[in-house]
Amino acid sequence: MFTNIDTFLPYILGGLTTTVQAFLFGAVLAYSIAIVAGLARTSRLAIVRGVATVFVELFRGTSLLVQMFFFAFAFPALMPFTMSTFIAGGLALGLNYGAYASEVVRGAVLAVPKGQKEAAISLNMSKFQTMRRVVLPQAFRLMLPGLGNNAIELLKGTSLVYFISLADMTFNANILRSSNTSLAAQVEIYTYLLLVYFVLALPLVFLTRWLEKRASKGVSTA
């Protein structure tokens, strides 16, 4: 048991670049969508709230794996252009986790006391100024735990891109499994894969905690 680390681990890590790139692409897209959709769902305009709600419920209510299949195999057939499987996987990750993260943004914005907004209005701040200077700074602190958890979930979700033939770490691990049929070898392969994902997630955990501490400085807990 665990005697093939010099062979198995480097092969698995051969897909690390693809995993990290898929995570970064998905995260940038997800958090961009989360801010736009989350704020749109707090809008006073019914049509804006309606469009945002349909988007969020569509991508929260359907399987991430099915979304990947759609963007990889169905969507390009409907468009006059081609799309790489990497872009397809990143789109699915970003849209799916962006929909979930938008609820974190919406909840945090709505959790800011109304008195804070009324005070800003009394100071003749515009709606944009109130949101930028009063609401969002307070809401950001409330968002951090949820967005941190969302980032970790997104990282783990990248393991699904192997279903659309992207050569990530999970893809490489499955190639190893197909050529090493003994139970001991399979346990070893997936143990390495599990540990690598754990190590990748640790910086996200520590970063979230650090940001939470920074954001909570000077904030009264009374």
PDB file of C-alpha atoms in Angstrom:
ATOM      1  CA  MET A   1       0.000   0.000   0.000  1.00  0.00           C
ATOM      2  CA  PHE A   2       1.241   3.500  -0.924  1.00  0.00           C
ATOM      3  CA  THR A   3       4.381   2.169  -2.603  1.00  0.00           C
ATOM      4  CA  ASN A   4       3.769   3.856  -5.969  1.00  0.00           C
ATOM      5  CA  ILE A   5       3.760   7.491  -4.868  1.00  0.00           C
ATOM      6  CA  ASP A   6       6.654   8.371  -7.178  1.00  0.00           C
ATOM      7  CA  THR A   7       4.601   7.108 -10.145  1.00  0.00           C
ATOM      8  CA  PHE A   8       0.983   7.847  -9.262  1.00  0.00           C
ATOM      9  CA  LEU A   9       1.257  11.281  -7.650  1.00  0.00           C
ATOM     10  CA  PRO A  10       3.225  12.994 -10.459  1.00  0.00           C
ATOM     11  CA  TYR A  11       0.794  11.599 -13.026  1.00  0.00           C
ATOM     12  CA  ILE A  12      -2.192  12.908 -11.055  1.00  0.00           C
ATOM     13  CA  LEU A  13      -0.492  16.285 -10.632  1.00  0.00           C
ATOM     14  CA  GLY A  14      -0.099  16.431 -14.398  1.00  0.00           C
ATOM     15  CA  GLY A  15      -3.716  17.637 -14.421  1.00  0.00           C
ATOM     16  CA  LEU A  16      -3.169  20.256 -11.716  1.00  0.00           C
ATOM     17  CA  THR A  17      -2.823  23.125 -14.186  1.00  0.00           C
ATOM     18  CA  THR A  18      -6.167  22.317 -15.797  1.00  0.00           C
ATOM     19  CA  THR A  19      -7.851  22.023 -12.381  1.00  0.00           C
ATOM     20  CA  VAL A  20      -6.488  25.373 -11.183  1.00  0.00           C
ATOM     21  CA  GLN A  21      -7.298  27.126 -14.458  1.00  0.00           C
ATOM     22  CA  ALA A  22     -10.860  25.787 -14.407  1.00  0.00           C
ATOM     23  CA  PHE A  23     -11.229  26.945 -10.801  1.00  0.00           C
ATOM     24  CA  LEU A  24      -9.911  30.457 -11.496  1.00  0.00           C
ATOM     25  CA  PHE A  25     -12.020  30.900 -14.625  1.00  0.00           C
ATOM     26  CA  GLY A  26     -15.103  29.598 -12.843  1.00  0.00           C
ATOM     27  CA  ALA A  27     -14.463  31.746  -9.741  1.00  0.00           C
ATOM     28  CA  VAL A  28     -14.037  35.005 -11.669  1.00  0.00           C
ATOM     29  CA  LEU A  29     -17.231  34.320 -13.608  1.00  0.00           C
ATOM     30  CA  ALA A  30     -19.138  33.094 -10.541  1.00  0.00           C
ATOM     31  CA  TYR A  31     -18.387  36.106  -8.364  1.00  0.00           C
ATOM     32  CA  SER A  32     -19.075  38.551 -11.187  1.00  0.00           C
ATOM     33  CA  ILE A  33     -22.449  36.906 -11.711  1.00  0.00           C
ATOM     34  CA  ALA A  34     -23.097  36.718  -7.965  1.00  0.00           C
ATOM     35  CA  ILE A  35     -22.725  40.470  -7.519  1.00  0.00           C
ATOM     36  CA  VAL A  36     -24.887  41.363 -10.520  1.00  0.00           C
ATOM     37  CA  ALA A  37     -27.624  38.773  -9.880  1.00  0.00           C
ATOM     38  CA  GLY A  38     -27.567  39.278  -6.106  1.00  0.00           C
ATOM     39  CA  LEU A  39     -28.033  43.036  -6.397  1.00  0.00           C
ATOM     40  CA  ALA A  40     -30.601  42.592  -9.176  1.00  0.00           C
ATOM     41  CA  ARG A  41     -32.733  40.482  -6.847  1.00  0.00           C
ATOM     42  CA  THR A  42     -32.898  43.401  -4.397  1.00  0.00           C
ATOM     43  CA  SER A  43     -34.008  45.839  -7.120  1.00  0.00           C
ATOM     44  CA  ARG A  44     -37.297  47.696  -6.815  1.00  0.00           C
ATOM     45  CA  LEU A  45     -38.025  46.952 -10.486  1.00  0.00           C
ATOM     46  CA  ALA A  46     -40.109  43.806 -10.812  1.00  0.00           C
ATOM     47  CA  ILE A  47     -38.750  42.949 -14.260  1.00  0.00           C
ATOM     48  CA  VAL A  48     -35.142  43.113 -13.018  1.00  0.00           C
ATOM     49  CA  ARG A  49     -35.971  40.926 -10.016  1.00  0.00           C
ATOM     50  CA  GLY A  50     -37.872  38.539 -12.269  1.00  0.00           C
ATOM     51  CA  VAL A  51     -35.061  38.050 -14.773  1.00  0.00           C
ATOM     52  CA  ALA A  52     -32.527  37.561 -11.980  1.00  0.00           C
ATOM     53  CA  THR A  53     -34.813  35.094 -10.198  1.00  0.00           C
ATOM     54  CA  VAL A  54     -35.344  33.005 -13.343  1.00  0.00           C
ATOM     55  CA  PHE A  55     -31.591  32.858 -13.924  1.00  0.00           C
ATOM     56  CA  VAL A  56     -30.788  31.898 -10.328  1.00  0.00           C
ATOM     57  CA  GLU A  57     -33.469  29.239 -10.059  1.00  0.00           C
ATOM     58  CA  LEU A  58     -32.587  27.779 -13.476  1.00  0.00           C
ATOM     59  CA  PHE A  59     -28.945  27.190 -12.615  1.00  0.00           C
ATOM     60  CA  ARG A  60     -29.590  26.221  -8.995  1.00  0.00           C
ATOM     61  CA  GLY A  61     -32.355  23.850  -9.980  1.00  0.00           C
ATOM     62  CA  THR A  62     -30.473  21.871 -12.618  1.00  0.00           C
ATOM     63  CA  SER A  63     -27.508  19.533 -12.330  1.00  0.00           C
ATOM     64  CA  LEU A  64     -24.019  20.986 -12.729  1.00  0.00           C
ATOM     65  CA  LEU A  65     -22.990  17.898 -14.677  1.00  0.00           C
ATOM     66  CA  VAL A  66     -25.924  18.268 -17.081  1.00  0.00           C
ATOM     67  CA  GLN A  67     -25.023  21.941 -17.517  1.00  0.00           C
ATOM     68  CA  MET A  68     -21.485  20.902 -18.472  1.00  0.00           C
ATOM     69  CA  PHE A  69     -22.837  18.441 -21.032  1.00  0.00           C
ATOM     70  CA  PHE A  70     -25.133  21.146 -22.415  1.00  0.00           C
ATOM     71  CA  PHE A  71     -22.379  23.733 -22.871  1.00  0.00           C
ATOM     72  CA  ALA A  72     -19.887  21.168 -24.175  1.00  0.00           C
ATOM     73  CA  PHE A  73     -22.103  19.286 -26.644  1.00  0.00           C
ATOM     74  CA  ALA A  74     -25.489  20.996 -27.180  1.00  0.00           C
ATOM     75  CA  PHE A  75     -24.784  24.725 -26.968  1.00  0.00           C
ATOM     76  CA  PRO A  76     -22.073  24.775 -29.696  1.00  0.00           C
ATOM     77  CA  ALA A  77     -24.494  23.048 -32.073  1.00  0.00           C
ATOM     78  CA  LEU A  78     -26.909  25.947 -31.634  1.00  0.00           C
ATOM     79  CA  MET A  79     -24.283  28.640 -32.173  1.00  0.00           C
ATOM     80  CA  PRO A  80     -22.353  29.670 -35.313  1.00  0.00           C
ATOM     81  CA  PHE A  81     -19.065  29.287 -33.465  1.00  0.00           C
ATOM     82  CA  THR A  82     -17.145  26.540 -31.736  1.00  0.00           C
ATOM     83  CA  MET A  83     -16.382  26.343 -28.038  1.00  0.00           C
ATOM     84  CA  SER A  84     -13.556  24.494 -26.339  1.00  0.00           C
ATOM     85  CA  THR A  85     -14.419  22.009 -23.613  1.00  0.00           C
ATOM     86  CA  PHE A  86     -12.417  24.161 -21.189  1.00  0.00           C
ATOM     87  CA  ILE A  87     -14.656  27.180 -21.849  1.00  0.00           C
ATOM     88  CA  ALA A  88     -17.725  24.946 -21.615  1.00  0.00           C
ATOM     89  CA  GLY A  89     -16.645  23.561 -18.258  1.00  0.00           C
ATOM     90  CA  GLY A  90     -15.720  26.995 -16.941  1.00  0.00           C
ATOM     91  CA  LEU A  91     -19.063  28.440 -18.043  1.00  0.00           C
ATOM     92  CA  ALA A  92     -20.993  25.703 -16.284  1.00  0.00           C
ATOM     93  CA  LEU A  93     -18.957  26.150 -13.092  1.00  0.00           C
ATOM     94  CA  GLY A  94     -19.260  29.931 -13.146  1.00  0.00           C
ATOM     95  CA  LEU A  95     -22.977  30.040 -13.884  1.00  0.00           C
ATOM     96  CA  ASN A  96     -23.891  27.311 -11.402  1.00  0.00           C
ATOM     97  CA  TYR A  97     -21.845  28.541  -8.459  1.00  0.00           C
ATOM     98  CA  GLY A  98     -22.568  32.158  -9.378  1.00  0.00           C
ATOM     99  CA  ALA A  99     -26.271  31.423  -8.971  1.00  0.00           C
ATOM    100  CA  TYR A 100     -25.678  29.987  -5.493  1.00  0.00           C
ATOM    101  CA  ALA A 101     -23.329  32.825  -4.508  1.00  0.00           C
ATOM    102  CA  SER A 102     -25.871  35.422  -5.641  1.00  0.00           C
ATOM    103  CA  GLU A 103     -28.114  34.292  -2.790  1.00  0.00           C
ATOM    104  CA  VAL A 104     -25.261  34.995  -0.372  1.00  0.00           C
ATOM    105  CA  VAL A 105     -24.921  38.504  -1.817  1.00  0.00           C
ATOM    106  CA  ARG A 106     -28.677  39.118  -1.715  1.00  0.00           C
ATOM    107  CA  GLY A 107     -28.984  37.904   1.869  1.00  0.00           C
ATOM    108  CA  ALA A 108     -26.056  40.032   3.026  1.00  0.00           C
ATOM    109  CA  VAL A 109     -27.436  43.184   1.378  1.00  0.00           C
ATOM    110  CA  LEU A 110     -30.874  42.642   2.892  1.00  0.00           C
ATOM    111  CA  ALA A 111     -29.294  42.011   6.313  1.00  0.00           C
ATOM    112  CA  VAL A 112     -27.900  45.553   6.497  1.00  0.00           C
ATOM    113  CA  PRO A 113     -30.205  47.451   8.906  1.00  0.00           C
ATOM    114  CA  LYS A 114     -32.670  49.808   7.240  1.00  0.00           C
ATOM    115  CA  GLY A 115     -31.574  52.528   9.616  1.00  0.00           C
ATOM    116  CA  GLN A 116     -28.208  52.622   7.884  1.00  0.00           C
ATOM    117  CA  LYS A 117     -29.860  53.307   4.550  1.00  0.00           C
ATOM    118  CA  GLU A 118     -32.185  55.915   6.039  1.00  0.00           C
ATOM    119  CA  ALA A 119     -29.221  57.679   7.610  1.00  0.00           C
ATOM    120  CA  ALA A 120     -27.468  57.789   4.237  1.00  0.00           C
ATOM    121  CA  ILE A 121     -30.583  59.227   2.587  1.00  0.00           C
ATOM    122  CA  SER A 122     -30.800  61.901   5.299  1.00  0.00           C
ATOM    123  CA  LEU A 123     -27.261  62.921   4.310  1.00  0.00           C
ATOM    124  CA  ASN A 124     -28.482  63.458   0.734  1.00  0.00           C
ATOM    125  CA  MET A 125     -26.641  60.450  -0.642  1.00  0.00           C
ATOM    126  CA  SER A 126     -27.912  59.040  -3.910  1.00  0.00           C
ATOM    127  CA  LYS A 127     -28.992  55.413  -4.171  1.00  0.00           C
ATOM    128  CA  PHE A 128     -25.694  54.577  -5.848  1.00  0.00           C
ATOM    129  CA  GLN A 129     -23.684  56.340  -3.130  1.00  0.00           C
ATOM    130  CA  THR A 130     -25.713  54.643  -0.407  1.00  0.00           C
ATOM    131  CA  MET A 131     -25.085  51.244  -1.922  1.00  0.00           C
ATOM    132  CA  ARG A 132     -21.364  51.866  -2.540  1.00  0.00           C
ATOM    133  CA  ARG A 133     -20.445  53.677   0.670  1.00  0.00           C
ATOM    134  CA  VAL A 134     -22.877  52.314   3.253  1.00  0.00           C
ATOM    135  CA  VAL A 135     -24.554  49.048   2.253  1.00  0.00           C
ATOM    136  CA  LEU A 136     -21.856  47.114   0.387  1.00  0.00           C
ATOM    137  CA  PRO A 137     -19.038  47.691   2.920  1.00  0.00           C
ATOM    138  CA  GLN A 138     -21.243  46.265   5.669  1.00  0.00           C
ATOM    139  CA  ALA A 139     -22.686  43.526   3.483  1.00  0.00           C
ATOM    140  CA  PHE A 140     -19.211  42.423   2.358  1.00  0.00           C
ATOM    141  CA  ARG A 141     -18.326  41.383   5.903  1.00  0.00           C
ATOM    142  CA  LEU A 142     -21.500  39.294   6.067  1.00  0.00           C
ATOM    143  CA  MET A 143     -20.833  37.713   2.669  1.00  0.00           C
ATOM    144  CA  LEU A 144     -17.344  36.428   3.424  1.00  0.00           C
ATOM    145  CA  PRO A 145     -18.177  33.098   5.157  1.00  0.00           C
ATOM    146  CA  GLY A 146     -20.689  32.144   2.481  1.00  0.00           C
ATOM    147  CA  LEU A 147     -18.482  33.182  -0.426  1.00  0.00           C
ATOM    148  CA  GLY A 148     -15.540  31.337   1.115  1.00  0.00           C
ATOM    149  CA  ASN A 149     -17.571  28.146   1.349  1.00  0.00           C
ATOM    150  CA  ASN A 150     -18.756  28.717  -2.220  1.00  0.00           C
ATOM    151  CA  ALA A 151     -15.146  28.934  -3.432  1.00  0.00           C
ATOM    152  CA  ILE A 152     -14.281  25.625  -1.766  1.00  0.00           C
ATOM    153  CA  GLU A 153     -17.342  23.980  -3.290  1.00  0.00           C
ATOM    154  CA  LEU A 154     -16.365  25.367  -6.697  1.00  0.00           C
ATOM    155  CA  LEU A 155     -12.877  23.903  -6.351  1.00  0.00           C
ATOM    156  CA  LYS A 156     -14.356  20.501  -5.619  1.00  0.00           C
ATOM    157  CA  GLY A 157     -16.805  20.940  -8.489  1.00  0.00           C
ATOM    158  CA  THR A 158     -13.924  21.182 -10.949  1.00  0.00           C
ATOM    159  CA  SER A 159     -13.501  17.417 -10.586  1.00  0.00           C
ATOM    160  CA  LEU A 160     -16.585  17.032 -12.805  1.00  0.00           C
ATOM    161  CA  VAL A 161     -14.849  18.493 -15.862  1.00  0.00           C
ATOM    162  CA  TYR A 162     -13.312  15.089 -16.540  1.00  0.00           C
ATOM    163  CA  PHE A 163     -16.761  13.968 -17.729  1.00  0.00           C
ATOM    164  CA  ILE A 164     -16.365  16.284 -20.731  1.00  0.00           C
ATOM    165  CA  SER A 165     -12.842  14.943 -21.365  1.00  0.00           C
ATOM    166  CA  LEU A 166     -10.814  17.741 -19.809  1.00  0.00           C
ATOM    167  CA  ALA A 167      -7.502  16.321 -18.594  1.00  0.00           C
ATOM    168  CA  ASP A 168      -7.698  17.506 -14.984  1.00  0.00           C
ATOM    169  CA  MET A 169      -6.453  15.603 -11.940  1.00  0.00           C
ATOM    170  CA  THR A 170      -9.556  13.426 -11.707  1.00  0.00           C
ATOM    171  CA  PHE A 171      -9.234  12.559 -15.401  1.00  0.00           C
ATOM    172  CA  ASN A 172      -5.631  11.466 -14.862  1.00  0.00           C
ATOM    173  CA  ALA A 173      -6.541   9.506 -11.740  1.00  0.00           C
ATOM    174  CA  ASN A 174      -9.151   7.574 -13.691  1.00  0.00           C
ATOM    175  CA  ILE A 175      -6.630   6.757 -16.414  1.00  0.00           C
ATOM    176  CA  LEU A 176      -4.349   5.350 -13.716  1.00  0.00           C
ATOM    177  CA  ARG A 177      -7.227   3.345 -12.271  1.00  0.00           C
ATOM    178  CA  SER A 178      -8.048   1.806 -15.644  1.00  0.00           C
ATOM    179  CA  SER A 179      -4.478   0.559 -16.015  1.00  0.00           C
ATOM    180  CA  ASN A 180      -4.052  -0.555 -12.380  1.00  0.00           C
ATOM    181  CA  THR A 181      -6.886  -2.904 -11.526  1.00  0.00           C
ATOM    182  CA  SER A 182      -5.693  -4.120  -8.130  1.00  0.00           C
ATOM    183  CA  LEU A 183      -7.694  -2.884  -5.152  1.00  0.00           C
ATOM    184  CA  ALA A 184      -4.550  -1.652  -3.370  1.00  0.00           C
ATOM    185  CA  ALA A 185      -3.532   0.461  -6.362  1.00  0.00           C
ATOM    186  CA  GLN A 186      -6.994   1.994  -6.686  1.00  0.00           C
ATOM    187  CA  VAL A 187      -7.076   2.879  -2.984  1.00  0.00           C
ATOM    188  CA  GLU A 188      -3.666   4.488  -3.355  1.00  0.00           C
ATOM    189  CA  ILE A 189      -4.655   6.475  -6.455  1.00  0.00           C
ATOM    190  CA  TYR A 190      -7.814   7.950  -4.981  1.00  0.00           C
ATOM    191  CA  THR A 191      -6.170   8.625  -1.623  1.00  0.00           C
ATOM    192  CA  TYR A 192      -3.595  10.790  -3.394  1.00  0.00           C
ATOM    193  CA  LEU A 193      -6.341  12.541  -5.338  1.00  0.00           C
ATOM    194  CA  LEU A 194      -8.301  13.210  -2.155  1.00  0.00           C
ATOM    195  CA  LEU A 195      -5.245  14.605  -0.387  1.00  0.00           C
ATOM    196  CA  VAL A 196      -4.324  16.883  -3.277  1.00  0.00           C
ATOM    197  CA  TYR A 197      -7.798  18.435  -3.312  1.00  0.00           C
ATOM    198  CA  PHE A 198      -7.567  18.870   0.463  1.00  0.00           C
ATOM    199  CA  VAL A 199      -4.228  20.665   0.142  1.00  0.00           C
ATOM    200  CA  LEU A 200      -5.641  22.901  -2.599  1.00  0.00           C
ATOM    201  CA  ALA A 201      -8.632  23.819  -0.428  1.00  0.00           C
ATOM    202  CA  LEU A 202      -6.559  24.778   2.626  1.00  0.00           C
ATOM    203  CA  PRO A 203      -5.364  28.150   1.246  1.00  0.00           C
ATOM    204  CA  LEU A 204      -8.992  29.064   0.519  1.00  0.00           C
ATOM    205  CA  VAL A 205      -9.937  28.249   4.119  1.00  0.00           C
ATOM    206  CA  PHE A 206      -7.088  30.325   5.551  1.00  0.00           C
ATOM    207  CA  LEU A 207      -7.720  33.206   3.132  1.00  0.00           C
ATOM    208  CA  THR A 208     -11.406  33.343   4.083  1.00  0.00           C
ATOM    209  CA  ARG A 209     -10.573  33.386   7.803  1.00  0.00           C
ATOM    210  CA  TRP A 210      -7.979  36.109   7.283  1.00  0.00           C
ATOM    211  CA  LEU A 211     -10.419  38.254   5.308  1.00  0.00           C
ATOM    212  CA  GLU A 212     -13.084  37.757   7.973  1.00  0.00           C
ATOM    213  CA  LYS A 213     -10.691  38.963  10.678  1.00  0.00           C
ATOM    214  CA  ARG A 214      -9.640  41.950   8.597  1.00  0.00           C
ATOM    215  CA  ALA A 215     -13.244  42.873   7.815  1.00  0.00           C
ATOM    216  CA  SER A 216     -14.341  42.544  11.454  1.00  0.00           C
ATOM    217  CA  LYS A 217     -11.673  44.914  12.818  1.00  0.00           C
ATOM    218  CA  GLY A 218     -13.285  47.878  14.486  1.00  0.00           C
ATOM    219  CA  VAL A 219     -16.748  46.335  14.250  1.00  0.00           C
ATOM    220  CA  SER A 220     -18.643  46.083  17.507  1.00  0.00           C
ATOM    221  CA  THR A 221     -20.119  42.683  18.323  1.00  0.00           C
ATOM    222  CA  ALA A 222     -22.355  44.065  21.088  1.00  0.00           C
TER     223      ALA A 222
END
